[in-house]
Amino acid sequence: MGAAGVTTGTAFAATRASRMPGRVRTAAFLILIGTLWQVRLASALAEPVRSGFDVVTLSIGVRGASAPVEPVYAPATSPSGDTALLVQDGAGTRLDVREVSGITRTIVAVGDVLAGSAVMEIATAANALDNYQQVVFWAALADGRAGLFRASPPPAPFAISPKSGYRDQPITIHLMGRGFAPGVRVRVGTIDAGLVTIVSPTELTGMLPAGAPLGVADVAVSRLNGGSQTLRGAFEFQDRPPSGCRGFWPDHRPPATTASSVASSWLVPIGIAALPRGWRRLTRRKRTRSVGRAR
């Protein structure tokens, strides 16, 4: 749908809606807004996005010594359903990753600077894409070199659990985000997380050692020779509360002893002890009255 068509449809719908009752007019307006958003979303998904993939050189040398015998241009599909493929259009040749969600991300294109020189040619293999959206590709450079490179998606943190912890002991964290792949680094404040385990491209776990500074800290995720993205003020290192009978009270401290608390704690036992006696006295009085009336 072109811009003129959308504009004409909007004007026509607005004219019709002005003649409708209130509820019908509101429903027509919501349907129109939803249609426009679908058109906009479809155009956004179809347009490739430069996502700043982190590219690492695996091997490089003179083109005659490192070029594949027959460069392969076959699309590669990961176990999760994403696809890496070469695309040729009016702008030239580029290597894209198309996610299952429909989003297309450009990794590298002819003319980009790679390893200090411009890319002249790109080739891929049918098994070049793994489950973490990492792509291995071959590229020939303008200075006569060629080699193998691995592109990894830029990691980005979205949420961390838990959001706080006592700094006198190791803390296990669970991080949600995107672009998680082997080699990713997690840093909370000034503390580097250890034992980082990649559960999936959107989930990882790690261990924060004891001894962190007190206070609120940022959560940064990065990759060697790549960029870094930060989740501001997402975690807080805390001190333990003052010692007490831990485990019986939420704040690990016994409740304060006051006159009112002592009196309230004795009300129930006193009531239990006094109730039977009072009940017996009350029943005796009723019996005495009933006998007197009978006489």
Short mmCIF file of C-alpha atoms in Angstrom, two decimals:
data_model
loop_
_atom_site.label_atom_id
_atom_site.label_comp_id
_atom_site.label_asym_id
_atom_site.label_seq_id
_atom_site.Cartn_x
_atom_site.Cartn_y
_atom_site.Cartn_z
CA MET A 1 0.00 0.00 0.00
CA GLY A 2 1.47 3.34 -1.04
CA ALA A 3 1.43 6.60 0.90
CA ALA A 4 -1.30 8.07 -1.34
CA GLY A 5 -3.50 5.03 -0.81
CA VAL A 6 -3.11 5.15 2.95
CA THR A 7 -3.91 8.90 3.00
CA THR A 8 -7.02 8.45 0.84
CA GLY A 9 -8.22 5.55 2.97
CA THR A 10 -7.72 7.56 6.15
CA ALA A 11 -9.76 10.52 4.84
CA PHE A 12 -12.56 8.25 3.63
CA ALA A 13 -12.71 6.39 6.95
CA ALA A 14 -12.75 9.69 8.88
CA THR A 15 -15.69 10.94 6.77
CA ARG A 16 -17.67 7.76 7.30
CA ALA A 17 -16.86 7.71 11.04
CA SER A 18 -18.25 11.24 11.53
CA ARG A 19 -21.73 9.97 10.55
CA MET A 20 -21.69 6.96 12.90
CA PRO A 21 -22.93 6.62 16.51
CA GLY A 22 -20.38 7.02 19.32
CA ARG A 23 -19.55 3.33 19.93
CA VAL A 24 -19.41 2.46 16.25
CA ARG A 25 -17.22 5.49 15.59
CA THR A 26 -14.76 4.43 18.32
CA ALA A 27 -14.60 0.87 16.97
CA ALA A 28 -13.97 2.10 13.42
CA PHE A 29 -11.22 4.40 14.67
CA LEU A 30 -9.47 1.56 16.54
CA ILE A 31 -9.64 -0.72 13.49
CA LEU A 32 -8.15 2.03 11.34
CA ILE A 33 -5.28 2.60 13.78
CA GLY A 34 -4.59 -1.15 13.92
CA THR A 35 -4.44 -1.38 10.13
CA LEU A 36 -2.01 1.52 9.87
CA TRP A 37 0.24 -0.04 12.52
CA GLN A 38 0.23 -3.37 10.66
CA VAL A 39 1.33 -1.62 7.45
CA ARG A 40 4.07 0.22 9.31
CA LEU A 41 5.27 -2.94 11.09
CA ALA A 42 5.37 -4.93 7.86
CA SER A 43 7.54 -2.28 6.20
CA ALA A 44 9.86 -2.18 9.22
CA LEU A 45 10.32 -5.95 9.22
CA ALA A 46 11.05 -6.04 5.51
CA GLU A 47 13.78 -3.39 5.74
CA PRO A 48 17.20 -4.71 6.86
CA VAL A 49 18.58 -3.23 10.08
CA ARG A 50 22.26 -2.57 10.75
CA SER A 51 22.71 -4.24 14.13
CA GLY A 52 26.44 -3.81 14.72
CA PHE A 53 27.46 -7.48 14.78
CA ASP A 54 30.80 -8.14 16.49
CA VAL A 55 33.15 -9.59 13.86
CA VAL A 56 36.20 -11.63 14.89
CA THR A 57 38.93 -12.72 12.47
CA LEU A 58 39.42 -16.49 12.51
CA SER A 59 42.11 -16.70 9.83
CA ILE A 60 43.40 -14.28 7.19
CA GLY A 61 46.14 -14.23 4.59
CA VAL A 62 46.88 -13.71 0.90
CA ARG A 63 43.78 -14.44 -1.13
CA GLY A 64 45.39 -17.12 -3.30
CA ALA A 65 46.38 -19.11 -0.20
CA SER A 66 43.17 -18.81 1.83
CA ALA A 67 40.34 -18.55 -0.71
CA PRO A 68 37.97 -21.53 -0.90
CA VAL A 69 38.16 -23.60 -4.04
CA GLU A 70 34.52 -22.90 -4.88
CA PRO A 71 32.84 -20.23 -2.70
CA VAL A 72 29.42 -21.39 -1.52
CA TYR A 73 26.49 -18.98 -1.58
CA ALA A 74 23.89 -21.33 -0.09
CA PRO A 75 21.62 -20.05 2.71
CA ALA A 76 22.33 -21.41 6.20
CA THR A 77 19.55 -22.29 8.64
CA SER A 78 20.05 -22.63 12.39
CA PRO A 79 18.25 -25.20 14.59
CA SER A 80 16.04 -22.39 15.92
CA GLY A 81 14.85 -21.50 12.40
CA ASP A 82 16.91 -18.35 11.68
CA THR A 83 18.47 -18.03 8.22
CA ALA A 84 21.71 -16.43 7.03
CA LEU A 85 21.89 -15.65 3.32
CA LEU A 86 23.56 -13.41 0.76
CA VAL A 87 21.34 -10.77 -0.81
CA GLN A 88 22.13 -8.89 -4.03
CA ASP A 89 20.21 -5.74 -4.91
CA GLY A 90 20.85 -2.27 -6.28
CA ALA A 91 22.98 -1.38 -3.23
CA GLY A 92 25.30 -4.36 -3.77
CA THR A 93 25.86 -7.68 -2.02
CA ARG A 94 25.30 -8.09 1.70
CA LEU A 95 25.05 -10.87 4.27
CA ASP A 96 21.77 -10.86 6.24
CA VAL A 97 20.26 -12.84 9.08
CA ARG A 98 16.50 -13.33 8.93
CA GLU A 99 14.99 -14.25 12.28
CA VAL A 100 11.92 -16.43 12.75
CA SER A 101 10.09 -13.31 13.96
CA GLY A 102 10.56 -11.75 10.51
CA ILE A 103 13.22 -9.17 11.45
CA THR A 104 16.14 -8.94 9.02
CA ARG A 105 19.56 -7.82 10.29
CA THR A 106 22.53 -7.00 8.07
CA ILE A 107 25.91 -8.36 9.21
CA VAL A 108 28.30 -7.12 6.54
CA ALA A 109 28.07 -5.72 3.01
CA VAL A 110 30.44 -5.19 0.10
CA GLY A 111 32.24 -1.91 0.69
CA ASP A 112 32.32 -2.20 4.49
CA VAL A 113 35.67 -1.95 6.25
CA LEU A 114 36.85 -5.27 7.64
CA ALA A 115 40.31 -6.04 9.07
CA GLY A 116 41.54 -2.64 7.89
CA SER A 117 40.40 -2.98 4.26
CA ALA A 118 37.23 -2.78 2.17
CA VAL A 119 35.18 -5.93 1.53
CA MET A 120 35.09 -6.90 -2.14
CA GLU A 121 33.40 -10.32 -2.05
CA ILE A 122 31.45 -12.41 0.47
CA ALA A 123 30.72 -16.15 0.58
CA THR A 124 28.95 -18.44 3.03
CA ALA A 125 28.38 -22.15 3.57
CA ALA A 126 25.23 -24.15 4.27
CA ASN A 127 26.29 -24.81 7.89
CA ALA A 128 27.59 -21.30 8.60
CA LEU A 129 24.90 -20.32 11.17
CA ASP A 130 24.64 -21.74 14.69
CA ASN A 131 21.85 -21.58 17.25
CA TYR A 132 23.26 -18.36 18.77
CA GLN A 133 23.00 -16.40 15.46
CA GLN A 134 26.76 -16.55 15.02
CA VAL A 135 27.71 -16.67 11.35
CA VAL A 136 31.02 -17.78 9.83
CA PHE A 137 31.70 -16.26 6.40
CA TRP A 138 34.53 -15.82 3.92
CA ALA A 139 35.43 -12.37 2.62
CA ALA A 140 37.91 -11.08 0.05
CA LEU A 141 39.43 -7.66 0.79
CA ALA A 142 40.59 -4.86 -1.47
CA ASP A 143 44.23 -5.16 -0.33
CA GLY A 144 44.55 -8.68 -1.74
CA ARG A 145 43.87 -10.55 1.48
CA ALA A 146 41.03 -12.95 2.25
CA GLY A 147 39.99 -14.95 5.26
CA LEU A 148 37.36 -16.46 7.51
CA PHE A 149 35.42 -14.29 9.97
CA ARG A 150 32.84 -14.98 12.64
CA ALA A 151 30.06 -12.47 13.30
CA SER A 152 28.20 -12.56 16.62
CA PRO A 153 25.06 -10.56 17.47
CA PRO A 154 25.61 -7.71 19.95
CA PRO A 155 24.49 -8.80 23.43
CA ALA A 156 21.90 -6.68 25.21
CA PRO A 157 20.58 -7.16 28.78
CA PHE A 158 16.86 -6.64 29.46
CA ALA A 159 16.29 -7.82 33.06
CA ILE A 160 18.21 -9.39 35.95
CA SER A 161 17.03 -11.62 38.77
CA PRO A 162 17.37 -11.21 41.70
CA LYS A 163 17.59 -7.43 41.81
CA SER A 164 19.62 -7.33 45.04
CA GLY A 165 21.85 -9.51 47.19
CA TYR A 166 24.12 -9.55 50.24
CA ARG A 167 27.64 -8.63 49.25
CA ASP A 168 29.34 -10.78 51.90
CA GLN A 169 28.62 -13.96 49.95
CA PRO A 170 28.57 -15.13 46.29
CA ILE A 171 25.37 -14.26 44.41
CA THR A 172 23.86 -16.32 41.61
CA ILE A 173 22.26 -14.13 38.94
CA HIS A 174 19.88 -14.89 36.08
CA LEU A 175 19.99 -12.49 33.14
CA MET A 176 17.45 -12.11 30.34
CA GLY A 177 18.21 -10.32 27.07
CA ARG A 178 19.26 -11.11 23.50
CA GLY A 179 22.41 -11.90 21.56
CA PHE A 180 23.89 -14.16 24.24
CA ALA A 181 26.56 -16.45 22.79
CA PRO A 182 29.70 -18.20 24.08
CA GLY A 183 32.32 -15.62 25.00
CA VAL A 184 29.90 -13.04 26.40
CA ARG A 185 31.01 -11.13 29.50
CA VAL A 186 28.80 -9.89 32.35
CA ARG A 187 29.86 -7.12 34.71
CA VAL A 188 27.78 -5.82 37.64
CA GLY A 189 29.21 -2.55 38.89
CA THR A 190 32.93 -3.24 39.28
CA ILE A 191 32.50 -7.00 39.68
CA ASP A 192 32.92 -9.47 36.79
CA ALA A 193 30.57 -12.44 36.87
CA GLY A 194 32.13 -15.88 36.83
CA LEU A 195 30.81 -19.26 35.73
CA VAL A 196 28.77 -17.61 32.97
CA THR A 197 26.54 -20.24 31.36
CA ILE A 198 24.64 -19.53 28.14
CA VAL A 199 21.25 -21.18 28.50
CA SER A 200 19.90 -19.77 25.23
CA PRO A 201 20.43 -16.68 23.03
CA THR A 202 18.07 -14.83 25.40
CA GLU A 203 19.07 -16.28 28.79
CA LEU A 204 22.24 -16.80 30.84
CA THR A 205 23.33 -17.42 34.43
CA GLY A 206 26.42 -16.36 36.34
CA MET A 207 28.01 -16.03 39.77
CA LEU A 208 29.04 -12.75 41.42
CA PRO A 209 31.90 -13.20 43.93
CA ALA A 210 31.74 -11.76 47.44
CA GLY A 211 33.26 -8.40 48.28
CA ALA A 212 31.37 -6.00 45.99
CA PRO A 213 31.03 -2.32 46.96
CA LEU A 214 27.81 -1.34 48.71
CA GLY A 215 25.11 0.35 46.65
CA VAL A 216 23.26 0.34 43.32
CA ALA A 217 25.20 -0.94 40.29
CA ASP A 218 24.81 -1.10 36.50
CA VAL A 219 24.67 -4.42 34.64
CA ALA A 220 26.86 -4.43 31.51
CA VAL A 221 27.09 -7.19 28.91
CA SER A 222 29.88 -7.23 26.33
CA ARG A 223 32.02 -9.43 24.12
CA LEU A 224 35.78 -9.39 23.54
CA ASN A 225 36.63 -6.91 20.76
CA GLY A 226 32.96 -5.93 20.61
CA GLY A 227 30.55 -3.38 21.95
CA SER A 228 28.92 -3.19 25.38
CA GLN A 229 25.32 -2.47 26.42
CA THR A 230 24.30 -1.48 29.93
CA LEU A 231 21.21 -1.87 32.11
CA ARG A 232 21.33 1.19 34.38
CA GLY A 233 20.86 0.77 38.14
CA ALA A 234 19.48 -2.76 37.78
CA PHE A 235 21.17 -4.38 40.80
CA GLU A 236 21.86 -3.40 44.42
CA PHE A 237 24.56 -4.81 46.71
CA GLN A 238 23.34 -4.79 50.32
CA ASP A 239 24.71 -5.43 53.80
CA ARG A 240 23.06 -7.97 56.07
CA PRO A 241 20.74 -6.63 58.80
CA PRO A 242 21.98 -6.64 62.43
CA SER A 243 22.35 -10.10 63.92
CA GLY A 244 19.46 -11.68 65.82
CA CYS A 245 17.32 -14.80 65.74
CA ARG A 246 17.46 -15.28 62.00
CA GLY A 247 14.75 -17.15 60.25
CA PHE A 248 11.83 -16.29 62.56
CA TRP A 249 11.31 -12.65 61.56
CA PRO A 250 11.45 -11.09 58.04
CA ASP A 251 14.15 -8.58 59.02
CA HIS A 252 16.15 -11.21 60.99
CA ARG A 253 15.61 -9.32 64.27
CA PRO A 254 13.29 -10.18 67.20
CA PRO A 255 10.46 -7.75 67.85
CA ALA A 256 11.06 -5.01 70.41
CA THR A 257 9.83 -5.84 73.96
CA THR A 258 7.49 -3.16 75.33
CA ALA A 259 4.85 -2.95 78.07
CA SER A 260 2.05 -3.14 75.51
CA SER A 261 3.57 -6.17 73.80
CA VAL A 262 3.97 -7.99 77.14
CA ALA A 263 0.37 -7.15 78.15
CA SER A 264 -1.00 -8.31 74.79
CA SER A 265 0.97 -11.55 74.97
CA TRP A 266 -0.61 -12.36 78.38
CA LEU A 267 -4.19 -11.49 77.46
CA VAL A 268 -4.89 -14.77 75.72
CA PRO A 269 -3.54 -17.07 78.51
CA ILE A 270 -5.39 -15.06 81.18
CA GLY A 271 -8.60 -15.20 79.15
CA ILE A 272 -8.30 -18.97 78.71
CA ALA A 273 -7.75 -19.47 82.46
CA ALA A 274 -10.53 -17.09 83.60
CA LEU A 275 -13.22 -18.12 81.13
CA PRO A 276 -14.17 -21.50 82.72
CA ARG A 277 -14.53 -19.92 86.17
CA GLY A 278 -16.67 -17.08 84.90
CA TRP A 279 -18.83 -19.53 82.99
CA ARG A 280 -19.39 -21.66 86.11
CA ARG A 281 -20.36 -18.61 88.18
CA LEU A 282 -22.78 -17.45 85.50
CA THR A 283 -24.48 -20.86 85.30
CA ARG A 284 -24.80 -21.06 89.12
CA ARG A 285 -26.59 -17.70 89.22
CA LYS A 286 -29.02 -18.84 86.53
CA ARG A 287 -29.76 -22.04 88.41
CA THR A 288 -30.36 -20.18 91.72
CA ARG A 289 -32.78 -17.77 90.06
CA SER A 290 -34.69 -20.56 88.34
CA VAL A 291 -35.04 -22.54 91.64
CA GLY A 292 -36.30 -19.41 93.52
CA ARG A 293 -38.92 -18.75 90.91
CA ALA A 294 -40.06 -22.35 91.03
CA ARG A 295 -40.63 -22.13 94.80
#
